């Protein structure tokens, strides 16, 4: 392997005794390839057109076009900042007890058998990615503490483009895809999905979105879940569920978490990565949670001690600010009602935008089917536009979608709706 | 237990932190987006500046960058992950990593989990002399394979409280430069150790002035009392801006698969404080308060032990610096302290000076006296 300073020129420089004479140490460091998302963001930033529209952002945007804090959250932050009983101690590596308790209840339901029988471990994490990372690290030793399990992990096609990297960073190199979104159908193709999972080796991990699939917005129905859970059980696969925007899909905490509760009620063991960033507007606060539902409570302590060990060398302990806010809301029925009200408003707005967009496209006579816009829920939806059309939108119309043709519904508002609908129409009708 | 406590044995929210927290909560203009992957820009630059100094030539030459991290641990981990991938070849997990004997218990775990296969101790604490084993240290530096990584404590060595003198640092730097060893500073106590930010950063600034490229894992948990907001920064000092850019681009990739977007609360507090001249002065005052209390406790403990006529020398208590002190008590004596006197310290004899107060110092001194005279 090449060592820094091994070439004659560089040796010459360091022999000069020049105090700055050491050659650069990381000469082998390549400039990291720019991720598609970053490329998009910088293109959008560089775009000087006043008319530009960014539909690729991750946060929920208000009608004013800004990611905003829920009113209740602002109030609670004020309260907490003047609370004399809150003092700056180290939280445990697994996070605030009250928070993990609430986060677990919110995913599984308070009276879940798994909770009652003490088969559940909850770990607070600094955000959603961290929850997935911790889950991935735990999977390495899940089946056998003495042997390293290393995959494969199945991800939906398409999926969040950072997921593969997270599993790989945890040492799991084998990442495969299962068929999910079908462009022609403008929805999930269950047949092909099942085909792919049927051929998965035993003990494969399958990453499934519980609700509000990113980036397509297409979710499995309850009957589809029934079929999939049967397959998972019979093929001995391991479900890793993603729940990043609970309550923002159907406006209902429980409904959005139904798949998690369903799997748990069937006695399945599973991992579930949760985030409270979206549903509390706490994007900057990194409030995540990893839920582990185990088959027997006898493995609870070993898994807990593994989690503790992993966390100690990753981030030591999570940050507490955002978690305090979430716990405060979830523990108080008056706050809960107020919070649900604000969430409902977000969800209704997204649904309205979807309906209006669909209507506009219909009135314009835009080719293609658009029913899926209103059949889906959540922040994201897949337009079904192909690569060329997506490029047309960004280059010619300054409308930026995610590379796969998906967009953030909340970024559409009364000021840009017409322009966006027009642009989509042009992308599909201009000869490219 | 390693958190600062007041004389009433309470954790202390720094007055400047309380003030800034309120300012932040009342700031309507604050945007609530995800932070960039590398963190809050004004935090990163202010954090690196506080370590390297306002007039740092390295900063002026635009070859210093920062990665906001989840506390000091997060900063160490990101740095370790980067080094394992890109230092001394590509993906060379065999590069030896040296940590002091003894060191903070997590150093081993962080580098091991980042993938390094060969983690070794370097001589540091001389138990007989109750001081730095400079000879052993320099010897290990001479014998280490070229390009080995050395984790150095910037000040207030954890757990011994014993730091090299400026002269000793110069000797260490000379060998490290000659042997092409990599410098990775762990800086968790800047300001907290001596009460002076500059003094506590002397070693770091010296190495930078000697032309070393290096990493500094900074933690603001202790000097800001922000234990629960996980505020850290990995400062990168590169050869030049081009290298820095490449390094940061890879750091971003690593962060993206670890926590993706760091939490903003703590970083905002630190950034606001460091970037405002008034708040910065107020913070320095708060830090000095903490450092002074610890120094006072050290003085008093030593004085009391001497007054009691406790056998042995106790100079090391005031020679050591920072939160911790290696008392030199044997494991049996420690057991006595815990079982018979209910004074809790680590089996190594490490004591947290912050646990001492005007109310308990007599009892503690008396207990040490008994332990030393009754137990061998």
mmCIF file of C-alpha atoms in Angstrom, chain B residues 151-336:
data_model
loop_
_atom_site.group_PDB
_atom_site.id
_atom_site.type_symbol
_atom_site.label_atom_id
_atom_site.label_comp_id
_atom_site.label_asym_id
_atom_site.label_seq_id
_atom_site.Cartn_x
_atom_site.Cartn_y
_atom_site.Cartn_z
ATOM 1 C CA UNK B 151 -3.872 9.718 20.993
ATOM 2 C CA UNK B 152 -2.657 12.624 23.100
ATOM 3 C CA UNK B 153 -4.544 14.387 25.872
ATOM 4 C CA UNK B 154 -4.388 18.129 25.196
ATOM 5 C CA UNK B 155 -4.567 18.978 28.913
ATOM 6 C CA UNK B 156 -5.885 17.616 32.213
ATOM 7 C CA UNK B 157 -4.999 14.026 31.343
ATOM 8 C CA UNK B 158 -7.809 11.656 32.156
ATOM 9 C CA UNK B 159 -7.467 9.842 34.559
ATOM 10 C CA UNK B 160 -4.126 10.911 36.027
ATOM 11 C CA UNK B 161 -4.437 14.697 35.886
ATOM 12 C CA UNK B 162 -0.751 14.745 34.965
ATOM 13 C CA UNK B 163 0.307 16.709 31.878
ATOM 14 C CA UNK B 164 3.707 17.060 30.219
ATOM 15 C CA UNK B 165 5.397 20.417 30.820
ATOM 16 C CA UNK B 166 6.035 22.685 27.867
ATOM 17 C CA UNK B 167 9.610 21.407 27.676
ATOM 18 C CA UNK B 168 8.411 17.838 27.749
ATOM 19 C CA UNK B 169 5.859 18.515 24.997
ATOM 20 C CA UNK B 170 8.670 19.898 22.862
ATOM 21 C CA UNK B 171 10.605 16.678 23.263
ATOM 22 C CA UNK B 172 7.518 14.627 22.443
ATOM 23 C CA UNK B 173 6.830 16.695 19.332
ATOM 24 C CA UNK B 174 10.417 16.334 18.129
ATOM 25 C CA UNK B 175 10.262 12.560 18.188
ATOM 26 C CA UNK B 176 6.806 12.454 16.666
ATOM 27 C CA UNK B 177 7.869 14.603 13.768
ATOM 28 C CA UNK B 178 10.979 12.590 13.144
ATOM 29 C CA UNK B 179 9.149 9.257 13.347
ATOM 30 C CA UNK B 180 6.261 10.532 11.226
ATOM 31 C CA UNK B 181 3.723 9.647 13.907
ATOM 32 C CA UNK B 182 0.156 10.875 13.616
ATOM 33 C CA UNK B 183 -1.128 13.326 16.246
ATOM 34 C CA UNK B 184 -4.716 12.909 17.432
ATOM 35 C CA UNK B 185 -5.522 15.244 20.312
ATOM 36 C CA UNK B 186 -8.369 14.611 22.721
ATOM 37 C CA UNK B 187 -9.372 17.992 24.144
ATOM 38 C CA UNK B 188 -12.200 17.677 26.653
ATOM 39 C CA UNK B 189 -11.165 20.212 29.264
ATOM 40 C CA UNK B 190 -10.038 23.403 27.558
ATOM 41 C CA UNK B 191 -10.366 26.235 30.074
ATOM 42 C CA UNK B 192 -11.571 23.887 32.739
ATOM 43 C CA UNK B 193 -8.089 22.720 33.700
ATOM 44 C CA UNK B 194 -6.138 25.902 34.466
ATOM 45 C CA UNK B 195 -8.920 28.458 34.090
ATOM 46 C CA UNK B 196 -7.205 29.828 30.986
ATOM 47 C CA UNK B 197 -8.231 28.810 27.454
ATOM 48 C CA UNK B 198 -4.830 29.739 26.067
ATOM 49 C CA UNK B 199 -2.834 27.855 28.660
ATOM 50 C CA UNK B 200 -4.920 24.716 28.236
ATOM 51 C CA UNK B 201 -4.469 24.864 24.462
ATOM 52 C CA UNK B 202 -0.722 25.419 24.552
ATOM 53 C CA UNK B 203 0.221 21.901 23.481
ATOM 54 C CA UNK B 204 -2.239 21.910 20.575
ATOM 55 C CA UNK B 205 -1.061 25.292 19.335
ATOM 56 C CA UNK B 206 2.572 24.295 19.677
ATOM 57 C CA UNK B 207 2.103 21.200 17.529
ATOM 58 C CA UNK B 208 0.232 23.205 14.897
ATOM 59 C CA UNK B 209 2.988 25.803 14.837
ATOM 60 C CA UNK B 210 5.461 22.972 14.265
ATOM 61 C CA UNK B 211 3.673 22.178 11.025
ATOM 62 C CA UNK B 212 1.878 19.000 12.074
ATOM 63 C CA UNK B 213 -1.280 17.956 10.299
ATOM 64 C CA UNK B 214 -3.540 16.666 13.037
ATOM 65 C CA UNK B 215 -7.027 16.033 14.404
ATOM 66 C CA UNK B 216 -8.438 17.504 17.597
ATOM 67 C CA UNK B 217 -11.529 15.881 19.137
ATOM 68 C CA UNK B 218 -13.100 18.679 21.158
ATOM 69 C CA UNK B 219 -15.808 18.330 23.748
ATOM 70 C CA UNK B 220 -17.837 21.188 25.179
ATOM 71 C CA UNK B 221 -19.606 19.008 27.738
ATOM 72 C CA UNK B 222 -17.460 20.059 30.665
ATOM 73 C CA UNK B 223 -16.439 23.617 29.920
ATOM 74 C CA UNK B 224 -20.000 24.547 28.988
ATOM 75 C CA UNK B 225 -21.704 22.179 31.399
ATOM 76 C CA UNK B 226 -23.638 20.877 28.392
ATOM 77 C CA UNK B 227 -23.300 17.205 29.222
ATOM 78 C CA UNK B 228 -26.663 16.276 27.859
ATOM 79 C CA UNK B 229 -26.589 18.160 24.573
ATOM 80 C CA UNK B 230 -23.616 16.310 23.120
ATOM 81 C CA UNK B 231 -21.612 19.179 21.724
ATOM 82 C CA UNK B 232 -18.367 18.218 20.108
ATOM 83 C CA UNK B 233 -16.219 19.222 17.173
ATOM 84 C CA UNK B 234 -13.516 17.430 15.245
ATOM 85 C CA UNK B 235 -11.006 20.058 14.190
ATOM 86 C CA UNK B 236 -8.971 19.095 11.142
ATOM 87 C CA UNK B 237 -5.661 20.842 10.497
ATOM 88 C CA UNK B 238 -4.484 20.039 6.973
ATOM 89 C CA UNK B 239 -1.488 20.811 4.868
ATOM 90 C CA UNK B 240 -3.449 23.102 2.606
ATOM 91 C CA UNK B 241 -6.957 23.990 1.577
ATOM 92 C CA UNK B 242 -7.130 21.443 -1.204
ATOM 93 C CA UNK B 243 -6.366 18.611 1.187
ATOM 94 C CA UNK B 244 -8.801 20.004 3.699
ATOM 95 C CA UNK B 245 -11.583 19.982 1.123
ATOM 96 C CA UNK B 246 -10.954 16.382 0.204
ATOM 97 C CA UNK B 247 -10.804 15.323 3.838
ATOM 98 C CA UNK B 248 -14.060 17.103 4.695
ATOM 99 C CA UNK B 249 -15.833 15.562 1.726
ATOM 100 C CA UNK B 250 -14.998 12.109 3.042
ATOM 101 C CA UNK B 251 -15.906 13.110 6.581
ATOM 102 C CA UNK B 252 -19.326 14.037 5.280
ATOM 103 C CA UNK B 253 -19.771 10.570 3.854
ATOM 104 C CA UNK B 254 -18.872 9.027 7.181
ATOM 105 C CA UNK B 255 -21.218 11.283 9.143
ATOM 106 C CA UNK B 256 -24.016 10.577 6.676
ATOM 107 C CA UNK B 257 -24.039 6.918 7.717
ATOM 108 C CA UNK B 258 -23.635 7.580 11.441
ATOM 109 C CA UNK B 259 -26.101 10.281 12.517
ATOM 110 C CA UNK B 260 -26.530 12.216 9.274
ATOM 111 C CA UNK B 261 -27.568 15.566 10.786
ATOM 112 C CA UNK B 262 -26.219 16.526 14.206
ATOM 113 C CA UNK B 263 -28.447 18.069 16.908
ATOM 114 C CA UNK B 264 -28.569 21.840 16.877
ATOM 115 C CA UNK B 265 -29.395 22.908 20.404
ATOM 116 C CA UNK B 266 -25.986 22.601 22.041
ATOM 117 C CA UNK B 267 -24.126 23.834 18.993
ATOM 118 C CA UNK B 268 -26.262 26.957 18.871
ATOM 119 C CA UNK B 269 -25.563 27.696 22.513
ATOM 120 C CA UNK B 270 -21.818 27.310 22.115
ATOM 121 C CA UNK B 271 -21.749 29.162 18.819
ATOM 122 C CA UNK B 272 -23.708 32.136 20.106
ATOM 123 C CA UNK B 273 -21.484 32.338 23.159
ATOM 124 C CA UNK B 274 -18.163 32.034 21.364
ATOM 125 C CA UNK B 275 -19.120 34.425 18.593
ATOM 126 C CA UNK B 276 -20.280 37.290 20.811
ATOM 127 C CA UNK B 277 -17.497 39.233 22.563
ATOM 128 C CA UNK B 278 -19.630 39.960 25.645
ATOM 129 C CA UNK B 279 -20.949 36.437 26.038
ATOM 130 C CA UNK B 280 -17.476 35.059 25.362
ATOM 131 C CA UNK B 281 -16.035 37.084 28.252
ATOM 132 C CA UNK B 282 -18.879 35.988 30.496
ATOM 133 C CA UNK B 283 -18.267 32.366 29.570
ATOM 134 C CA UNK B 284 -14.568 32.626 30.306
ATOM 135 C CA UNK B 285 -15.510 33.943 33.730
ATOM 136 C CA UNK B 286 -17.862 31.012 34.346
ATOM 137 C CA UNK B 287 -15.175 28.564 33.271
ATOM 138 C CA UNK B 288 -12.643 30.172 35.569
ATOM 139 C CA UNK B 289 -15.126 29.835 38.435
ATOM 140 C CA UNK B 290 -15.258 26.093 37.881
ATOM 141 C CA UNK B 291 -11.524 25.752 37.453
ATOM 142 C CA UNK B 292 -10.826 27.869 40.537
ATOM 143 C CA UNK B 293 -13.073 25.771 42.725
ATOM 144 C CA UNK B 294 -11.257 22.629 41.677
ATOM 145 C CA UNK B 295 -7.872 24.266 42.260
ATOM 146 C CA UNK B 296 -9.038 25.364 45.705
ATOM 147 C CA UNK B 297 -10.110 21.851 46.596
ATOM 148 C CA UNK B 298 -6.733 20.541 45.466
ATOM 149 C CA UNK B 299 -4.929 23.085 47.644
ATOM 150 C CA UNK B 300 -7.079 22.340 50.638
ATOM 151 C CA UNK B 301 -6.855 18.575 50.328
ATOM 152 C CA UNK B 302 -3.099 18.673 50.149
ATOM 153 C CA UNK B 303 -2.896 21.104 53.063
ATOM 154 C CA UNK B 304 -5.143 18.958 55.211
ATOM 155 C CA UNK B 305 -3.228 15.782 54.474
ATOM 156 C CA UNK B 306 -0.010 17.515 55.349
ATOM 157 C CA UNK B 307 -1.527 18.909 58.537
ATOM 158 C CA UNK B 308 -2.696 15.434 59.521
ATOM 159 C CA UNK B 309 0.806 14.197 58.972
ATOM 160 C CA UNK B 310 -0.389 11.600 56.495
ATOM 161 C CA UNK B 311 2.646 9.589 55.425
ATOM 162 C CA UNK B 312 3.890 10.029 51.868
ATOM 163 C CA UNK B 313 4.165 13.104 49.688
ATOM 164 C CA UNK B 314 1.018 14.814 48.473
ATOM 165 C CA UNK B 315 2.485 17.378 46.093
ATOM 166 C CA UNK B 316 1.030 15.517 43.169
ATOM 167 C CA UNK B 317 -2.441 16.594 44.204
ATOM 168 C CA UNK B 318 -1.655 20.212 43.403
ATOM 169 C CA UNK B 319 0.727 19.396 40.586
ATOM 170 C CA UNK B 320 -1.935 17.486 38.749
ATOM 171 C CA UNK B 321 -4.591 19.398 36.948
ATOM 172 C CA UNK B 322 -8.213 19.125 35.917
ATOM 173 C CA UNK B 323 -11.100 17.128 37.230
ATOM 174 C CA UNK B 324 -9.243 14.031 38.224
ATOM 175 C CA UNK B 325 -6.455 13.124 40.519
ATOM 176 C CA UNK B 326 -4.540 9.920 40.855
ATOM 177 C CA UNK B 327 -4.172 9.763 44.588
ATOM 178 C CA UNK B 328 -1.702 6.920 44.576
ATOM 179 C CA UNK B 329 -3.865 4.872 46.929
ATOM 180 C CA UNK B 330 -3.506 1.137 46.506
ATOM 181 C CA UNK B 331 -6.500 -1.036 45.604
ATOM 182 C CA UNK B 332 -6.702 -2.245 49.216
ATOM 183 C CA UNK B 333 -6.694 1.310 50.484
ATOM 184 C CA UNK B 334 -9.380 2.210 47.951
ATOM 185 C CA UNK B 335 -11.487 -0.686 49.190
ATOM 186 C CA UNK B 336 -11.131 0.618 52.711
#
